[in-house]
Each structure stands twice: as structure tokens, then as C-alpha cells.
Short mmCIF file of C-alpha atoms and ligand atoms in Angstrom, two decimals:
data_model
loop_
_atom_site.label_atom_id
_atom_site.label_comp_id
_atom_site.label_asym_id
_atom_site.label_seq_id
_atom_site.Cartn_x
_atom_site.Cartn_y
_atom_site.Cartn_z
CA MET A 1 55.50 164.19 -62.69
CA LYS A 2 58.51 166.43 -63.23
CA ASP A 3 58.52 165.78 -66.96
CA GLU A 4 54.83 166.38 -67.12
CA ILE A 5 55.24 169.77 -65.43
CA ALA A 6 58.05 170.68 -67.80
CA LEU A 7 55.83 169.80 -70.76
CA ASN A 8 52.90 171.73 -69.31
CA MET A 9 55.06 174.81 -68.85
CA MET A 10 56.31 174.57 -72.40
CA ALA A 11 52.75 174.28 -73.66
CA VAL A 12 51.67 177.38 -71.72
CA GLN A 13 54.71 179.34 -72.96
CA GLN A 14 53.88 178.23 -76.47
CA ARG A 15 50.30 179.48 -76.13
CA ILE A 16 51.58 182.78 -74.72
CA MET A 17 53.86 183.18 -77.73
CA GLU A 18 51.16 182.28 -80.22
CA THR A 19 48.73 184.71 -78.63
CA CYS A 20 51.33 187.48 -78.71
CA THR A 21 52.06 186.79 -82.37
CA ARG A 22 48.36 186.85 -83.18
CA CYS A 23 47.77 190.21 -81.52
CA GLY A 24 51.07 191.82 -82.46
CA ARG A 25 52.65 191.95 -79.03
CA ASP A 26 56.23 191.15 -78.04
CA SER A 27 56.11 187.86 -76.12
CA ASN A 28 58.89 189.11 -73.84
CA ALA A 29 56.36 191.60 -72.51
CA VAL A 30 54.24 188.83 -70.98
CA ARG A 31 55.58 186.89 -68.00
CA MET A 32 54.19 183.61 -66.74
CA ILE A 33 53.76 183.34 -62.99
CA ALA A 34 53.57 179.70 -61.89
CA VAL A 35 50.90 179.64 -59.18
CA THR A 36 51.94 177.13 -56.53
CA LYS A 37 49.25 177.25 -53.84
CA THR A 38 48.80 173.70 -52.44
CA VAL A 39 51.73 172.48 -54.58
CA SER A 40 54.51 170.86 -52.55
CA ALA A 41 58.01 172.28 -52.34
CA GLU A 42 59.39 169.21 -54.09
CA ILE A 43 57.12 169.74 -57.07
CA VAL A 44 58.05 173.41 -57.13
CA ARG A 45 61.68 172.31 -57.14
CA GLY A 46 60.93 170.29 -60.26
CA ALA A 47 59.37 173.34 -61.89
CA ILE A 48 62.47 175.40 -61.04
CA GLN A 49 64.70 172.75 -62.55
CA ALA A 50 62.50 172.85 -65.63
CA GLY A 51 63.13 176.59 -65.93
CA ALA A 52 60.38 178.42 -64.03
CA VAL A 53 61.66 181.58 -62.36
CA LEU A 54 58.54 183.31 -61.14
CA PHE A 55 56.11 181.89 -58.58
CA GLY A 56 52.85 183.07 -57.08
CA GLU A 57 51.66 182.11 -53.60
CA ASN A 58 48.34 182.84 -51.87
CA TYR A 59 49.03 182.07 -48.23
CA ILE A 60 51.79 183.51 -46.07
CA GLN A 61 52.39 180.45 -43.91
CA GLU A 62 52.55 178.11 -46.89
CA ALA A 63 54.92 180.49 -48.71
CA ARG A 64 57.22 180.80 -45.69
CA GLU A 65 57.62 177.06 -45.54
CA LYS A 66 58.26 176.65 -49.26
CA CYS A 67 60.61 179.62 -49.55
CA GLY A 68 62.56 178.18 -46.64
CA VAL A 69 62.96 174.78 -48.28
CA LEU A 70 63.82 176.33 -51.67
CA ALA A 71 66.03 179.17 -50.40
CA GLU A 72 69.00 177.97 -52.47
CA TYR A 73 67.29 178.95 -55.75
CA GLN A 74 67.42 182.40 -57.31
CA VAL A 75 63.73 182.61 -58.14
CA SER A 76 61.21 185.34 -57.56
CA TRP A 77 58.13 184.96 -55.33
CA HIS A 78 55.00 187.04 -55.78
CA PHE A 79 52.08 187.28 -53.38
CA ILE A 80 48.68 186.96 -55.07
CA GLY A 81 46.37 186.12 -52.16
CA HIS A 82 44.41 188.25 -49.74
CA LEU A 83 46.88 189.90 -47.38
CA GLN A 84 45.98 190.61 -43.79
CA THR A 85 47.62 193.68 -42.30
CA ASN A 86 49.14 191.66 -39.48
CA LYS A 87 51.04 189.54 -42.03
CA ALA A 88 52.70 192.53 -43.74
CA LYS A 89 55.92 191.86 -41.88
CA TYR A 90 56.30 188.43 -43.45
CA ALA A 91 55.13 189.55 -46.86
CA VAL A 92 57.85 192.19 -47.27
CA LYS A 93 60.51 189.64 -46.35
CA LEU A 94 59.35 187.02 -48.83
CA PHE A 95 57.95 188.70 -51.91
CA ASP A 96 59.41 190.74 -54.75
CA LEU A 97 55.94 191.88 -55.78
CA ILE A 98 52.66 191.97 -53.82
CA HIS A 99 49.74 191.98 -56.27
CA THR A 100 46.85 192.52 -53.91
CA VAL A 101 47.11 195.90 -52.19
CA ASP A 102 43.67 197.49 -51.97
CA SER A 103 43.69 199.83 -48.98
CA LEU A 104 45.72 202.65 -47.50
CA ARG A 105 45.80 200.80 -44.21
CA LEU A 106 47.50 197.75 -45.72
CA ALA A 107 49.83 199.90 -47.82
CA THR A 108 50.89 201.96 -44.80
CA GLU A 109 51.72 198.81 -42.90
CA LEU A 110 53.72 197.40 -45.83
CA ASP A 111 55.61 200.69 -46.10
CA ARG A 112 56.44 200.59 -42.41
CA GLU A 113 57.63 196.98 -42.47
CA ALA A 114 59.62 197.52 -45.67
CA ARG A 115 61.39 200.50 -44.09
CA LYS A 116 62.44 198.34 -41.13
CA ILE A 117 64.33 195.99 -43.44
CA GLY A 118 65.62 198.70 -45.78
CA LYS A 119 63.55 197.63 -48.77
CA VAL A 120 61.41 199.40 -51.33
CA GLN A 121 58.48 197.00 -51.72
CA LYS A 122 56.99 196.75 -55.20
CA ILE A 123 53.22 196.43 -55.24
CA LEU A 124 50.24 196.28 -57.56
CA ILE A 125 46.82 197.69 -56.77
CA GLN A 126 44.03 195.13 -56.88
CA VAL A 127 40.98 196.64 -58.53
CA ASN A 128 37.44 195.32 -58.30
CA ILE A 129 36.47 196.07 -61.89
CA GLY A 130 33.23 194.10 -61.66
CA LYS A 131 32.12 195.79 -58.43
CA GLU A 132 31.21 192.51 -56.80
CA ALA A 133 30.25 192.97 -53.18
CA SER A 134 32.11 189.86 -52.03
CA LYS A 135 35.41 190.42 -53.79
CA SER A 136 38.40 192.26 -52.46
CA GLY A 137 39.96 195.04 -54.48
CA ILE A 138 39.32 198.75 -54.62
CA ASP A 139 36.67 200.30 -56.89
CA ALA A 140 38.01 201.76 -60.11
CA GLU A 141 36.77 205.22 -59.11
CA SER A 142 38.77 205.15 -55.88
CA ALA A 143 42.00 203.79 -57.36
CA GLU A 144 43.44 207.17 -58.32
CA MET A 145 43.03 208.61 -54.85
CA LEU A 146 44.62 205.54 -53.28
CA ILE A 147 47.58 205.61 -55.66
CA ARG A 148 48.10 209.35 -55.05
CA SER A 149 48.26 208.67 -51.31
CA LEU A 150 50.67 205.77 -51.80
CA ALA A 151 53.00 207.84 -53.93
CA ALA A 152 54.00 209.63 -50.74
CA LEU A 153 55.11 206.44 -48.98
CA PRO A 154 58.88 206.18 -49.48
CA ASN A 155 59.22 202.42 -49.09
CA LEU A 156 56.51 201.41 -51.54
CA SER A 157 56.67 201.45 -55.31
CA VAL A 158 53.38 201.06 -57.21
CA ARG A 159 54.03 199.22 -60.48
CA GLY A 160 50.59 198.53 -61.90
CA LEU A 161 47.17 196.96 -61.45
CA MET A 162 45.75 193.51 -60.84
CA VAL A 163 42.30 191.99 -61.18
CA ILE A 164 40.62 188.74 -60.15
CA PRO A 165 37.42 188.69 -62.21
CA PRO A 166 34.36 186.65 -61.30
CA PHE A 167 34.44 183.08 -62.51
CA PHE A 168 32.96 182.39 -65.94
CA ASP A 169 33.40 179.31 -68.10
CA GLU A 170 33.80 181.39 -71.21
CA PRO A 171 36.81 183.70 -71.46
CA GLU A 172 34.78 186.10 -73.57
CA ARG A 173 32.67 186.96 -70.56
CA VAL A 174 35.79 187.80 -68.57
CA ARG A 175 37.29 189.95 -71.31
CA PRO A 176 35.44 193.16 -70.32
CA HIS A 177 37.12 192.98 -66.91
CA PHE A 178 40.54 192.70 -68.53
CA ARG A 179 39.77 195.53 -70.89
CA GLY A 180 38.44 197.62 -68.01
CA LEU A 181 41.68 197.14 -66.09
CA ARG A 182 43.79 198.16 -69.07
CA GLU A 183 41.66 201.24 -69.73
CA LEU A 184 41.92 202.24 -66.09
CA ARG A 185 45.70 201.78 -66.18
CA ASP A 186 45.97 203.91 -69.31
CA SER A 187 43.78 206.66 -67.96
CA LEU A 188 45.69 206.77 -64.66
CA ASN A 189 48.98 207.00 -66.55
CA LYS A 190 47.53 209.79 -68.64
CA SER A 191 46.37 211.78 -65.63
CA GLY A 192 49.96 211.56 -64.42
CA ILE A 193 50.65 210.77 -60.78
CA ALA A 194 54.06 212.13 -59.80
CA GLY A 195 56.63 209.38 -59.37
CA VAL A 196 54.25 206.63 -60.49
CA SER A 197 54.34 204.71 -63.75
CA LEU A 198 51.82 201.91 -64.00
CA ASP A 199 53.42 199.43 -66.36
CA GLU A 200 52.15 196.09 -65.13
CA LEU A 201 48.77 194.44 -65.62
CA SER A 202 48.44 191.19 -63.66
CA MET A 203 45.47 189.41 -65.20
CA GLY A 204 44.55 186.05 -66.72
CA MET A 205 44.56 182.53 -65.28
CA THR A 206 44.41 179.04 -66.79
CA GLY A 207 40.94 179.44 -68.28
CA ASP A 208 41.31 182.90 -69.78
CA PHE A 209 44.93 183.98 -70.09
CA GLU A 210 44.83 184.30 -73.86
CA ALA A 211 42.02 186.87 -73.68
CA ALA A 212 43.98 188.66 -70.94
CA ILE A 213 47.07 188.85 -73.14
CA GLU A 214 45.00 190.19 -76.02
CA GLU A 215 43.79 192.91 -73.65
CA GLY A 216 47.30 193.83 -72.51
CA ALA A 217 48.30 191.53 -69.62
CA THR A 218 51.99 191.75 -68.68
CA MET A 219 51.76 188.93 -66.12
CA VAL A 220 49.53 185.88 -66.33
CA ARG A 221 49.00 183.73 -63.24
CA ILE A 222 48.87 180.07 -64.17
CA GLY A 223 48.24 177.20 -61.75
CA THR A 224 46.09 174.39 -63.12
CA ALA A 225 47.57 174.34 -66.63
CA ILE A 226 51.00 173.70 -65.11
CA PHE A 227 50.41 171.63 -61.96
CA GLY A 228 47.03 170.03 -62.69
CA GLU A 229 43.78 170.32 -60.76
CA ARG A 230 44.14 171.32 -57.12
CA GLN A 231 42.62 169.15 -54.38
C1 PLP B 301 44.80 180.13 -57.84
C2 PLP B 301 45.00 181.45 -58.49
C3 PLP B 301 45.44 181.54 -59.82
C4 PLP B 301 45.67 180.35 -60.71
O1 PLP B 301 44.47 179.81 -61.13
P1 PLP B 301 44.39 178.63 -62.23
O2 PLP B 301 43.01 178.73 -62.74
O3 PLP B 301 44.68 177.37 -61.51
O4 PLP B 301 45.41 178.94 -63.27
C5 PLP B 301 45.63 182.80 -60.34
N1 PLP B 301 45.41 183.92 -59.62
C6 PLP B 301 45.00 183.87 -58.34
C7 PLP B 301 44.77 185.13 -57.59
C8 PLP B 301 44.76 182.63 -57.74
O5 PLP B 301 44.32 182.59 -56.48
#
């Protein structure tokens, strides 16, 4: 199992490098986040021993348990799930980067909890590029206003944007969402929000990360290709 995960990680890293070469990007500019929802702490330990340094979790309770068991390791945990305001307190303690901030209410709570522990919490803004009614994320048109409001919160630092596109079998159908996120990021950077530089684009999963890299992803979130199908 451990060897298999090590091989899977190498294969994903290889595909990241090949994609970067193909589209003329520096492969150091794309980081692989190993997505560990439903994966046991012991398997995550194996991934750490095989060299993974960046992990993504979707659920606070699950992450608290795993981070506790694996506290001895110098690895970085990111939150990529839907965050409820009443869990902000735990989130700021556990995560180096929270990818899924989509409201002023949640951001204000994160700022408050981060201040209590003397931290500047790095966050991404989750954008609903496809405007699906059921998805979380803020509309592209409202992102600028939200980011301008957040710039005033001293214990938050907005680093970029994140998208979870609708599910399609073919990566080419997802590509417009990736492109839309990059274009939004570029236009926000151009309009210049004081104190904010949006460098990160968190986009791309097992089925479509190559298209995401071609469109500018700086972080790809990979679960299945590393740990196998989830139950
Ligand atoms: C589960 C999950 C992933 C990983 O998906 P795979 O298709 O297994 O690579 C990435 N991003 C988010 C937000 C997820 O919830």
C-alpha cells in the first residue's frame, strides 16, 4: 500500500512536470496537494514518508484527529471543504491555507479567531465561475467587492482564488471554468486592490489537473490518483 502510494505520487508529479514542459511553465510553480479525506492517518503517514508535504482536508473533525496523530511531522495542512462559521476557531488552528472563503461573514469570523491566537490566516476566495445554484463560492462579479472588504481585516491575508467546477467526464468541458478563474484573477490584480496580490490559483483534481495547469493552476488538489477510489 505504502509503495503503491509512493508510486502514484511519483506518477502524478511526473504528469505535472510533463504538462508544465508542454505549456512552457516552471514546474516549481505548481504544487500538488494530496487530498486525504476518508484516508486514514496511517496511510497519510506513509505518504509523508514517501515525500508528500502538503495535504488537503475537507472536514474539520476528521482533520483534527489526523493532525493530532501526525503532529510530529512538519507538513502543511490546507482546508478545501465547506467551512461553517462556527468551525472557524478550529480551522485557524489547523490550517496554513483555507481555500474556501466565500463570504464576509465567514472571513470576519476567521479574522477574529486568527487574532485570538496571534496569527495572520492565509486564505483563498472560492469563486462560483459556473454560477451553479447548488454550489458554494461567490459569483465572479461580487469577488472584487468581497476582496476589498477583506483587505481591511488585519489577521487575514488573501492569496488567490479557488474553484470547484461542476463534474464532467471530459476535462475539456471543465477548461472554461479554469480559464475563467485565471482571467478573473488577472483582472483583479490589474484593478489593483491595496495590500492584495492574488498569486495562487487552486484548481484541478484527478480527472482534469493537466487542463488546470495549462490554464495557470498553482495548486492542484489530487485525491484519487494518489490514494485510489474513495469508499
Ligand atoms: C475530494 C476533493 C478533491 C480531490 O478529488 P479527486 O478527484 O479524488 O482527485 C479535490 N478538491 C476538492 C475540493 C475535493 O473535495
